Coordinates of C-alpha atoms in Angstrom, one line a residue:
M8 CA 16.9 35.9 102.3
T9 CA 14.4 38.5 103.3
T10 CA 12.1 37.5 106.0
K11 CA 8.4 38.1 105.5
L12 CA 7.3 41.0 107.9
H13 CA 5.0 39.8 110.7
P14 CA 1.4 40.5 109.9
V15 CA 0.7 42.5 113.2
V16 CA 3.9 44.4 112.6
E17 CA 2.7 45.3 109.0
A18 CA -0.7 46.1 110.2
V19 CA 0.2 48.5 112.9
T20 CA 2.8 50.3 110.8
A21 CA 0.2 50.8 108.0
R22 CA -2.3 52.1 110.8
I23 CA 0.1 54.6 112.0
E24 CA 0.8 55.9 108.5
E25 CA -2.8 56.1 107.5
R26 CA -3.8 57.9 110.8
S27 CA -0.8 60.2 110.4
K28 CA -1.1 60.8 106.8
E29 CA -1.8 64.6 106.9
S30 CA 0.4 65.4 110.0
R31 CA 3.3 63.4 108.7
A32 CA 2.8 65.1 105.1
A33 CA 3.0 68.4 106.8
Y34 CA 6.0 67.6 108.9
L35 CA 8.0 66.4 106.0
E36 CA 7.1 69.5 104.0
M37 CA 8.4 71.6 106.9
I38 CA 11.8 69.8 107.1
R39 CA 12.4 69.4 103.4
S40 CA 11.8 73.1 103.0
R41 CA 14.7 73.7 105.2
R42 CA 17.2 71.4 103.4
P43 CA 20.2 73.5 102.9
G44 CA 21.6 74.0 99.5
S45 CA 25.2 74.4 100.9
F46 CA 26.7 74.6 104.3
A47 CA 24.1 76.0 107.0
R48 CA 26.3 78.8 107.7
S49 CA 26.1 80.2 104.3
R50 CA 22.9 81.8 105.2
L51 CA 24.6 84.0 107.9
T52 CA 26.0 87.4 107.7
E53 CA 29.6 88.2 108.2
G54 CA 28.7 89.5 111.7
N55 CA 27.0 86.3 112.6
L56 CA 29.8 84.3 111.3
A57 CA 32.2 86.2 113.4
H58 CA 30.3 85.5 116.4
Q59 CA 30.2 81.9 115.7
S60 CA 33.8 81.4 115.4
A61 CA 35.1 83.9 117.9
G62 CA 35.8 81.4 120.5
C63 CA 37.3 78.7 118.2
A64 CA 40.8 77.5 118.0
V65 CA 42.5 78.8 114.8
M66 CA 42.0 75.7 112.7
E67 CA 38.4 75.7 113.5
K68 CA 37.9 79.5 113.0
T69 CA 39.5 79.3 109.5
Q70 CA 37.4 76.6 108.3
I71 CA 34.1 78.4 109.6
L72 CA 35.1 81.6 108.0
G73 CA 36.3 80.5 104.7
A74 CA 36.9 76.8 104.0
G75 CA 34.7 73.8 103.2
W76 CA 34.3 71.8 106.4
P77 CA 30.8 70.9 107.8
V78 CA 30.1 72.0 111.3
I79 CA 28.5 69.6 113.8
G80 CA 26.7 70.9 116.8
V81 CA 26.9 69.0 119.9
I82 CA 24.0 69.1 122.5
T83 CA 25.2 67.6 126.0
S84 CA 23.6 66.5 129.1
Y85 CA 27.0 66.6 131.0
N86 CA 27.1 67.2 134.8
D87 CA 29.4 65.6 137.1
M88 CA 26.8 65.1 140.0
L89 CA 25.1 62.3 138.2
S90 CA 26.9 59.0 137.3
A91 CA 25.2 58.4 134.0
H92 CA 26.3 62.0 132.9
A93 CA 29.6 62.2 134.4
P94 CA 31.5 60.5 131.6
F95 CA 30.5 63.1 129.1
E96 CA 32.9 65.7 130.7
H97 CA 35.6 64.3 128.4
F98 CA 33.6 63.7 125.3
P99 CA 33.9 67.3 123.8
Q100 CA 37.7 67.2 123.3
M101 CA 37.4 63.6 122.0
I102 CA 34.8 64.7 119.5
R103 CA 36.5 68.0 118.5
E104 CA 39.7 65.8 117.6
A105 CA 37.6 63.2 115.8
A106 CA 35.8 65.9 113.7
R107 CA 39.3 67.1 112.6
E108 CA 40.2 63.9 111.4
V109 CA 37.4 63.8 109.0
H110 CA 37.8 67.6 108.1
A111 CA 34.7 68.7 110.2
V112 CA 34.3 71.3 113.0
A113 CA 32.5 70.4 116.2
Q114 CA 31.1 72.9 118.5
I115 CA 29.2 72.5 121.9
A116 CA 25.9 74.1 120.8
G117 CA 24.4 73.9 124.3
G118 CA 23.7 72.0 127.4
V119 CA 20.4 70.6 128.6
P120 CA 19.5 69.9 132.3
A121 CA 19.7 66.3 133.5
M122 CA 18.1 65.5 136.7
C123 CA 18.1 62.0 138.3
D124 CA 15.0 60.2 139.2
G125 CA 17.0 58.2 141.7
V126 CA 17.9 61.2 143.7
T127 CA 14.5 62.7 143.5
Q128 CA 12.3 59.6 144.2
G129 CA 9.8 60.4 146.7
Q130 CA 11.2 64.0 146.9
E131 CA 9.5 67.2 145.9
G132 CA 11.8 67.7 142.9
M133 CA 10.3 64.5 141.4
E134 CA 7.3 66.7 140.4
L135 CA 9.6 68.4 138.0
S136 CA 10.8 65.1 136.4
L137 CA 8.5 64.4 133.7
F138 CA 8.2 67.9 132.3
S139 CA 12.1 68.1 132.4
R140 CA 11.7 66.2 129.2
D141 CA 10.0 69.0 127.6
V142 CA 12.4 71.4 129.1
I143 CA 15.4 69.5 127.7
A144 CA 13.6 69.6 124.1
M145 CA 13.3 73.3 124.4
A146 CA 16.9 73.8 125.8
S147 CA 18.1 71.6 122.7
A148 CA 16.1 73.8 120.4
V149 CA 17.8 77.0 121.7
G150 CA 21.2 75.4 121.1
L151 CA 20.4 74.3 117.7
S152 CA 18.7 77.5 116.8
H153 CA 21.8 79.4 115.8
D154 CA 21.2 77.5 112.5
T155 CA 24.7 77.2 111.7
F156 CA 25.2 73.3 112.0
D157 CA 25.1 70.7 109.2
A158 CA 24.5 67.8 111.7
A159 CA 24.0 67.1 115.3
L160 CA 25.4 64.9 118.1
H161 CA 23.2 64.3 120.9
L162 CA 24.9 63.3 124.3
G163 CA 22.4 61.8 126.7
V164 CA 21.4 58.6 128.5
C165 CA 18.8 58.7 131.2
D166 CA 15.2 58.8 131.8
K167 CA 13.8 62.1 130.3
I168 CA 17.1 63.2 128.7
V169 CA 16.9 61.0 125.6
P170 CA 13.3 61.5 124.8
G171 CA 13.8 65.3 125.1
L172 CA 16.6 65.0 122.8
V173 CA 14.8 63.1 120.2
I174 CA 11.9 65.6 120.3
A175 CA 14.3 68.4 119.6
A176 CA 16.2 66.4 116.9
L177 CA 12.9 65.7 115.1
R178 CA 11.7 69.2 115.3
F179 CA 15.1 70.1 113.7
G180 CA 14.6 67.0 111.4
W181 CA 16.6 68.5 108.3
L182 CA 19.7 67.8 110.3
P183 CA 21.3 64.6 110.5
S184 CA 21.6 63.5 114.2
V185 CA 23.6 60.7 115.8
F186 CA 23.0 59.9 119.5
V187 CA 26.1 59.2 121.7
P188 CA 25.7 57.2 124.8
A189 CA 28.1 56.8 127.8
G190 CA 27.2 53.3 128.8
P191 CA 26.3 51.6 132.2
M192 CA 28.4 51.3 135.2
P193 CA 30.0 48.0 135.9
S194 CA 27.9 45.6 138.0
G195 CA 27.7 46.1 141.8
L196 CA 25.6 44.6 144.4
S197 CA 23.2 41.8 142.9
N198 CA 19.8 43.0 142.2
P199 CA 18.0 40.3 144.3
E200 CA 20.3 41.3 147.3
K201 CA 19.4 44.9 146.9
V202 CA 15.6 44.2 146.8
R203 CA 16.0 42.0 149.9
V204 CA 17.6 44.9 151.9
R205 CA 15.0 47.3 150.7
Q206 CA 12.2 45.3 151.9
L207 CA 13.8 44.5 155.2
F208 CA 14.1 48.2 155.7
A209 CA 10.6 48.8 154.8
E210 CA 9.6 46.3 157.6
G211 CA 11.8 47.9 160.0
K212 CA 14.2 44.7 160.3
V213 CA 17.2 46.8 159.3
G214 CA 18.4 50.3 160.0
R215 CA 19.5 53.1 157.5
E216 CA 23.1 52.1 157.7
A217 CA 22.4 48.6 156.1
L218 CA 20.2 50.3 153.5
L219 CA 22.6 53.0 152.5
K220 CA 25.5 50.2 152.4
A221 CA 23.2 48.2 150.0
E222 CA 22.5 51.1 147.8
A223 CA 26.0 52.6 147.5
E224 CA 27.2 49.1 146.5
S225 CA 24.6 48.9 143.9
Y226 CA 25.2 52.6 142.5
H227 CA 28.9 52.8 142.8
S228 CA 30.7 54.3 139.8
Q229 CA 30.2 56.5 136.6
G230 CA 27.8 55.2 134.1
T231 CA 24.2 54.5 134.0
C232 CA 22.5 52.2 136.7
T233 CA 22.7 48.7 135.7
F234 CA 19.0 47.7 136.0
Y235 CA 16.5 47.7 133.1
G236 CA 14.7 50.9 133.9
T237 CA 14.0 53.8 131.6
A238 CA 17.7 54.9 131.1
N239 CA 18.8 51.5 129.6
S240 CA 15.5 51.1 127.9
N241 CA 16.4 54.4 126.0
Q242 CA 19.6 53.1 124.9
M243 CA 18.0 49.9 123.4
L244 CA 15.5 52.1 121.7
M245 CA 18.1 54.5 120.2
E246 CA 19.7 51.5 118.7
V247 CA 16.7 49.6 117.4
M248 CA 15.4 52.9 116.0
G249 CA 18.8 53.5 114.4
L250 CA 19.9 56.7 115.9
H251 CA 22.9 54.9 117.4
L252 CA 25.8 53.3 115.7
P253 CA 25.5 49.4 116.0
G254 CA 26.4 47.9 119.4
A255 CA 26.8 51.6 121.0
A256 CA 24.2 51.1 123.7
F257 CA 26.0 49.0 126.4
P258 CA 29.8 49.1 126.6
N259 CA 31.1 50.6 129.7
P260 CA 32.6 54.1 130.3
G261 CA 36.1 54.7 130.1
T262 CA 36.9 51.6 127.9
P263 CA 38.8 51.7 124.6
L264 CA 35.5 50.4 122.8
R265 CA 33.4 53.3 124.1
A266 CA 35.9 55.9 123.1
A267 CA 36.2 54.2 119.7
L268 CA 32.5 54.5 119.3
T269 CA 32.4 57.9 120.3
R270 CA 34.9 59.0 117.7
A271 CA 33.1 56.8 115.1
A272 CA 29.7 58.8 115.7
T273 CA 31.6 61.8 115.1
H274 CA 32.8 60.6 111.8
R275 CA 29.5 59.4 110.9
A276 CA 27.8 62.5 111.6
A277 CA 30.2 64.3 109.3
A278 CA 29.6 61.8 106.6
I279 CA 25.9 62.1 106.4
T280 CA 25.5 66.0 106.1
A281 CA 23.7 67.3 103.1
Q282 CA 27.0 68.2 101.5
G283 CA 28.0 64.5 101.2
K284 CA 26.5 61.7 99.2
M285 CA 24.6 60.0 102.1
Y286 CA 22.4 62.7 103.6
L287 CA 20.5 61.2 106.3
P288 CA 18.1 63.8 108.0
A289 CA 16.9 62.7 111.3
G290 CA 13.2 63.5 110.4
E291 CA 13.3 61.2 107.2
L292 CA 15.0 58.4 109.2
I293 CA 12.4 58.3 112.0
D294 CA 9.3 57.2 110.2
A295 CA 6.4 54.9 111.3
R296 CA 8.7 51.8 110.6
A297 CA 11.3 53.2 113.1
I298 CA 8.7 53.9 115.8
V299 CA 7.3 50.3 115.2
N300 CA 10.8 49.0 115.6
G301 CA 11.2 50.8 118.8
I302 CA 7.9 49.4 120.4
V303 CA 8.8 45.9 119.3
G304 CA 12.1 46.1 120.9
L305 CA 10.6 47.4 124.2
M306 CA 8.2 44.6 124.3
A307 CA 10.8 41.9 123.6
T308 CA 13.0 43.1 126.3
G309 CA 10.4 44.0 129.1
G310 CA 11.4 47.7 129.0
S311 CA 10.1 50.7 131.0
T312 CA 6.4 51.6 131.1
N313 CA 7.6 55.2 131.0
H314 CA 8.0 54.7 127.1
A315 CA 4.2 54.4 127.0
L316 CA 4.6 58.1 127.6
H317 CA 7.8 58.8 125.8
I318 CA 7.1 57.0 122.4
P319 CA 3.8 58.9 121.5
A320 CA 5.5 62.1 122.5
M321 CA 8.6 61.5 120.2
A322 CA 6.4 60.2 117.5
A323 CA 4.2 63.4 117.6
A324 CA 7.4 65.4 117.2
A325 CA 7.9 63.7 113.6
G326 CA 4.3 64.1 112.8
L327 CA 3.1 60.5 113.7
S328 CA 0.2 59.7 115.9
V329 CA 0.8 56.5 118.2
T330 CA -1.8 55.1 120.5
L331 CA -1.9 52.6 123.3
Q332 CA -3.7 50.3 121.2
D333 CA -0.7 50.0 118.9
F334 CA 1.5 49.2 121.9
S335 CA -1.0 46.4 123.0
D336 CA -1.1 44.9 119.6
L337 CA 2.6 44.9 119.1
S338 CA 3.1 43.5 122.6
G339 CA 0.7 40.6 121.8
A340 CA 2.8 39.6 118.6
T341 CA 6.2 40.1 120.3
P342 CA 7.9 37.4 122.5
L343 CA 9.6 38.4 125.7
L344 CA 13.2 37.4 124.8
A345 CA 15.2 39.0 127.9
R346 CA 15.0 38.9 131.5
I347 CA 16.9 41.9 133.0
Y348 CA 16.1 43.3 136.4
P349 CA 13.3 44.0 137.5
N350 CA 12.0 41.2 135.2
G351 CA 14.9 38.8 136.4
A352 CA 17.9 38.9 138.5
A353 CA 20.6 39.8 135.8
D354 CA 21.7 43.3 135.0
V355 CA 22.3 45.1 131.7
N356 CA 25.9 44.1 131.6
H357 CA 24.8 40.4 131.8
F358 CA 22.5 41.0 128.9
H359 CA 25.2 42.7 126.9
A360 CA 27.6 39.8 127.7
A361 CA 24.9 37.1 126.8
G362 CA 24.8 38.5 123.3
G363 CA 23.0 41.9 123.8
M364 CA 21.5 44.1 121.2
S365 CA 23.3 42.3 118.1
L366 CA 21.6 38.9 119.2
L367 CA 18.3 40.7 120.0
I368 CA 18.1 42.3 116.8
S369 CA 19.0 39.2 114.7
Q370 CA 16.4 37.2 116.4
L371 CA 13.7 39.8 115.9
L372 CA 14.6 40.0 112.3
S373 CA 14.6 36.5 111.8
A374 CA 10.7 36.3 112.9
G375 CA 9.9 39.5 110.7
L376 CA 9.3 41.5 113.8
L377 CA 11.5 44.3 112.7
H378 CA 11.5 46.6 109.7
G379 CA 15.0 45.4 108.4
D380 CA 14.6 47.9 105.5
A381 CA 14.1 50.9 108.1
Q382 CA 17.2 53.4 107.9
G383 CA 19.6 53.8 110.7
V384 CA 22.4 56.3 110.8
A385 CA 24.7 53.5 109.9
G386 CA 22.7 51.7 107.4
P387 CA 19.6 49.8 107.2
I388 CA 18.4 48.1 110.6
S389 CA 19.2 44.7 109.1
A390 CA 22.6 45.5 109.2
Y391 CA 22.4 46.4 113.0
A392 CA 22.9 42.6 114.0
Q393 CA 26.6 43.3 114.2
E394 CA 28.8 44.0 117.0
P395 CA 31.8 46.4 117.5
V396 CA 35.2 45.5 118.6
V397 CA 38.6 46.9 118.9
L398 CA 41.3 44.9 117.2
D399 CA 44.8 46.3 116.9
D400 CA 43.5 49.7 118.0
K401 CA 41.1 49.7 115.2
L402 CA 37.2 49.7 115.6
I403 CA 35.4 47.1 113.3
W404 CA 32.0 45.6 113.2
R405 CA 31.8 41.7 113.1
P406 CA 28.7 39.5 112.8
G407 CA 27.0 39.2 116.4
P408 CA 26.8 36.0 118.1
L409 CA 24.2 33.4 116.8
V410 CA 23.4 31.9 120.3
S411 CA 22.8 33.2 123.7
G412 CA 25.6 33.0 126.2
D413 CA 23.2 32.7 129.0
L414 CA 19.6 31.3 128.4
E415 CA 18.4 32.7 131.8
V416 CA 19.2 36.3 130.5
L417 CA 18.6 36.4 126.7
R418 CA 16.5 33.7 124.8
P419 CA 16.2 32.8 120.9
I420 CA 12.9 33.6 119.3
D421 CA 11.8 30.0 119.2
A422 CA 12.2 29.6 122.8
P423 CA 11.2 32.8 124.6
F424 CA 10.5 33.5 128.3
E425 CA 6.9 34.5 127.5
A426 CA 4.9 34.2 124.1
D427 CA 4.1 37.9 124.3
G428 CA 5.8 41.2 125.5
G429 CA 5.3 42.6 128.8
L430 CA 3.0 45.6 128.5
R431 CA -0.8 45.5 128.5
L432 CA -3.3 48.1 127.6
I433 CA -5.8 48.4 130.4
T434 CA -9.1 49.6 129.7
G435 CA -12.6 49.8 131.7
P436 CA -15.0 52.3 133.3
L437 CA -11.9 54.1 135.3
G438 CA -10.4 54.9 131.9
D439 CA -7.5 53.7 129.8
G440 CA -4.1 52.8 131.2
V441 CA -1.0 50.4 131.0
S442 CA 0.3 47.5 133.0
K443 CA 3.8 46.0 133.0
V444 CA 3.4 42.2 133.5
S445 CA 6.6 40.9 132.4
A446 CA 7.8 41.0 136.1
V447 CA 4.6 39.9 137.8
K448 CA 4.1 36.3 138.7
A449 CA 1.2 34.6 136.7
S450 CA -0.6 34.0 140.2
H451 CA -0.8 37.8 141.1
R452 CA -2.0 39.1 137.9
F453 CA -5.6 39.0 138.8
V454 CA -6.7 40.8 141.8
E455 CA -10.2 41.6 143.0
A456 CA -10.4 43.5 146.4
P457 CA -11.8 46.6 148.2
A458 CA -10.4 49.8 147.2
I459 CA -8.5 52.0 149.7
V460 CA -8.1 55.5 148.3
F461 CA -5.0 57.7 148.6
E462 CA -4.2 61.2 147.2
S463 CA -0.4 61.0 147.8
Q464 CA 2.1 58.2 148.0
D465 CA 3.0 59.4 151.5
A466 CA -0.4 58.9 152.9
L467 CA -0.2 55.0 151.6
K468 CA 3.2 54.8 153.2
A469 CA 1.9 56.2 156.5
A470 CA -1.1 53.8 156.5
F471 CA 1.4 51.0 156.0
E472 CA 3.6 52.0 159.0
A473 CA 0.4 52.3 161.1
G474 CA -0.3 48.5 160.5
Q475 CA -3.6 49.6 158.7
L476 CA -2.8 47.6 155.3
N477 CA -2.5 44.1 156.5
R478 CA -5.3 42.8 154.3
D479 CA -6.3 42.3 150.6
F480 CA -6.9 45.7 148.9
V481 CA -6.3 47.8 145.7
A482 CA -4.5 51.0 146.5
V483 CA -6.1 53.9 144.4
V484 CA -3.5 56.5 144.4
R485 CA -5.1 59.6 142.4
F486 CA -4.1 63.1 141.7
Q487 CA -0.7 62.0 140.5
G488 CA -1.1 62.9 136.9
A489 CA 0.8 65.5 134.8
A490 CA -2.0 68.2 135.4
A491 CA -2.1 67.6 139.2
N492 CA 1.5 67.7 140.3
G493 CA 3.7 66.7 137.2
M494 CA 3.2 62.9 137.4
P495 CA 6.0 62.0 139.7
E496 CA 7.2 58.4 139.8
L497 CA 5.7 56.3 142.5
H498 CA 8.5 53.9 142.8
G499 CA 8.7 54.3 146.6
L500 CA 5.5 52.3 146.8
T501 CA 7.2 49.2 145.3
P502 CA 8.9 48.0 148.7
V503 CA 5.8 48.5 150.8
L504 CA 3.3 46.8 148.4
G505 CA 6.0 44.1 147.7
V506 CA 6.1 43.6 151.6
L507 CA 2.2 43.0 151.8
Q508 CA 2.2 40.8 148.7
D509 CA 4.9 38.5 150.3
R510 CA 2.9 38.3 153.4
G511 CA 0.3 36.4 151.3
H512 CA -2.2 39.5 150.7
K513 CA -3.6 40.3 147.2
V514 CA -2.7 43.7 146.5
A515 CA -2.5 46.0 143.4
L516 CA -2.0 49.4 142.5
V517 CA -4.4 51.6 140.4
T518 CA -3.3 55.2 139.6
D519 CA -3.1 58.1 137.3
G520 CA 0.6 58.5 138.1
R521 CA 3.6 56.8 136.9
M522 CA 5.8 53.9 138.3
S523 CA 9.5 53.6 137.9
G524 CA 11.0 52.0 134.9
A525 CA 12.5 49.7 137.5
S526 CA 9.1 48.6 139.2
G527 CA 8.2 45.2 139.1
K528 CA 6.3 42.5 140.7
I529 CA 3.1 44.4 141.8
P530 CA 0.2 44.3 139.5
S531 CA -0.8 47.7 138.5
A532 CA -2.7 49.9 136.3
I533 CA -0.8 53.1 135.7
H534 CA -1.1 56.2 133.5
L535 CA -4.9 56.2 133.7
S536 CA -6.4 58.7 131.4
P537 CA -8.2 61.0 131.8
E538 CA -6.5 61.8 135.1
A539 CA -8.4 62.8 138.2
A540 CA -7.4 66.3 138.0
H541 CA -9.2 66.4 134.7
G542 CA -12.3 64.8 136.3
G543 CA -11.5 61.4 135.3
P544 CA -13.5 58.4 136.7
I545 CA -10.7 57.5 139.2
A546 CA -11.8 60.7 141.0
R547 CA -15.2 59.1 141.7
V548 CA -13.7 55.9 143.5
K549 CA -14.5 55.6 147.2
D550 CA -13.0 53.4 149.9
G551 CA -14.6 50.0 150.0
D552 CA -15.5 49.9 146.2
V553 CA -14.6 46.5 144.9
I554 CA -11.9 46.9 142.2
R555 CA -11.2 44.1 139.8
L556 CA -7.8 44.3 138.0
D557 CA -7.1 41.6 135.4
T558 CA -3.8 42.4 133.6
E559 CA -4.0 39.4 131.4
A560 CA -7.3 40.4 130.1
G561 CA -6.3 44.1 129.9
R562 CA -9.5 45.0 132.2
L563 CA -9.9 47.3 135.3
D564 CA -13.5 47.2 136.6
V565 CA -15.2 48.9 139.6
L566 CA -17.9 46.6 140.8
V567 CA -20.4 49.4 141.6
D568 CA -23.8 50.0 140.1
P569 CA -22.8 52.1 137.0
A570 CA -25.6 54.8 137.6
E571 CA -24.7 55.4 141.2
F572 CA -20.9 55.5 140.2
G573 CA -21.5 58.0 137.3
A574 CA -23.8 60.2 139.5
R575 CA -21.1 60.6 142.2
T576 CA -19.4 64.0 142.6
P577 CA -15.8 63.6 141.6
A578 CA -13.3 64.4 144.3
T579 CA -11.5 67.8 144.0
F580 CA -7.9 68.2 143.5
R581 CA -6.1 69.8 146.7
P582 CA -2.4 69.8 146.4
N583 CA -0.8 67.6 149.2
R584 CA 2.2 70.0 149.3
A585 CA 2.4 73.8 149.1
P586 CA 2.3 74.8 145.5
A587 CA 5.6 76.6 145.4
G588 CA 9.1 75.6 146.2
L589 CA 12.0 73.9 144.3
G590 CA 10.8 75.7 141.3
R591 CA 7.6 73.9 140.8
E592 CA 5.6 77.2 140.6
M593 CA 7.5 77.8 137.4
F594 CA 6.0 74.7 135.9
D595 CA 2.2 76.0 136.3
L596 CA 2.1 76.5 132.4
F597 CA 3.1 73.0 131.7
R598 CA 0.4 71.5 134.2
M599 CA -2.3 73.9 132.7
N600 CA -1.6 72.8 129.1
V601 CA -0.4 69.3 129.3
G602 CA -2.2 66.7 127.2
A603 CA -3.4 63.1 128.3
A604 CA -1.0 60.4 129.2
A605 CA -2.4 58.3 126.4
T606 CA -1.0 60.7 124.0
G607 CA 2.5 61.2 125.7
A608 CA 1.6 63.8 128.6
S609 CA 3.2 66.4 126.6
P610 CA 2.6 70.3 126.8
F611 CA 3.4 70.4 123.0
N612 CA 0.5 69.8 120.6
F613 CA 2.5 68.8 117.3
L614 CA -0.5 67.0 115.9
G615 CA -3.2 69.6 116.6
I616 CA -5.1 67.4 118.7
R617 CA -6.0 67.2 122.5
S618 CA -7.4 64.0 124.3

């Protein structure tokens, strides 16, 4: 029986389609014009083909030069420094062998940079983090620009890597694309204990040795970090949007199931090329329904606020215009079904064990909150309420569980943790932004207090260490947007503000910067647009101005006479660090051309608009 679509889901989808009518039509015309009539390499000259095949093994060379096998291009984010990407070291050989099994050739088309926000938190390198998404998109485009591939596999996991890969996959949207994750590391130190040690360190009650021990026990092996930040939100998104095989998001690295899913992804990529009977180009697959499904999944799981930047940027690559109002409306209609750290104590392995993606998708489908008829690489999303298992050395999909294995982690649609999702659109005289409330206690969701203005996170930390912040206040941290310094995450402020909140002070954060996907208990208004470096109103705030943040109502107000506030001269951006070093000077072009956070903070202008 088909469940009737929820009216808000239906309305938001129609709104996106109407708003994007011209840009989507132009996009579809572009990708359809490039649909190959035969193998992509048939357009190449003999010299081109010789170069493509020169480094191959004999069998692959024979097939490229003369026979009838499709060629799968592989884009990989492998490096062995970072836990999430290290498992990809062994994927190329596995993929090549799996391709041969179905009479296809797989070639590594290119690698993309994969930086870790965990390593760069609070460091100068974090100023390159957000723009690394767009570098990844461009690097992927370089790999695919050889124009010899009939499908693509995208190997990526973490924060900016997956959105960058998606942008590239959509700009090459005539190609079928399957995304191949590596999975989360096994559970380590519990999240509540990790937070406890971090706050004790912030208060000076334990030393670096204790902090390092706790951190090393939390992040301890190959795989994605286990909290529900941007990396694991990425994997949820890829599944609910249909770019994964069902159930691919969260099996651990190095397991028979993970290996079987990687081989199956290769088989599927070979099956959905234009030369077969199931052609599924990525640009047709990712439509307004898929984008709405992704936002609903994000709200139902309390996912990362970084996707308020990434989803509009990814959608724009497919000619679709998505606004923060779309996020807010879908949040209001979507119950919160999961509690994964920082929204609860459990990690993503606990979520997977409790029923994971198959149960989540089945519950959302039952309430009409997902477009079940939206197409995924493995069939309609209505078929994604299955889970993969390996039985007798064979990968099969079976119906997923009907009930949660742990109601403290994953709930049914009729008994959610919250009636709505965890993200709010924040509006007011300081601009538009977002707030993640799913991890904020109800008693902390309204704060009215004097502003203390900072122009770097280091300045706020210094004030805390000097004992100057033992009071109620709203921290206004400005000149942290993409045009100013690349929009680094301000996750390092969470322990400091958490200590003050635990001492009984009313505190909140207002910023044109980002917080980590793992940020939790502090009420905040982030991604404020326009940003201070573009003359946004946040540049007019002074110490002592009373700020009222009501995250439930979605309001951010400055209680100052509007005429006096508007007449103030905005503060001028002065970099708090030298403009050169660690390659930051090479990103001037990005900072000068970046769009507003509300439209994805992207230097690309696929929709032909700037805000």
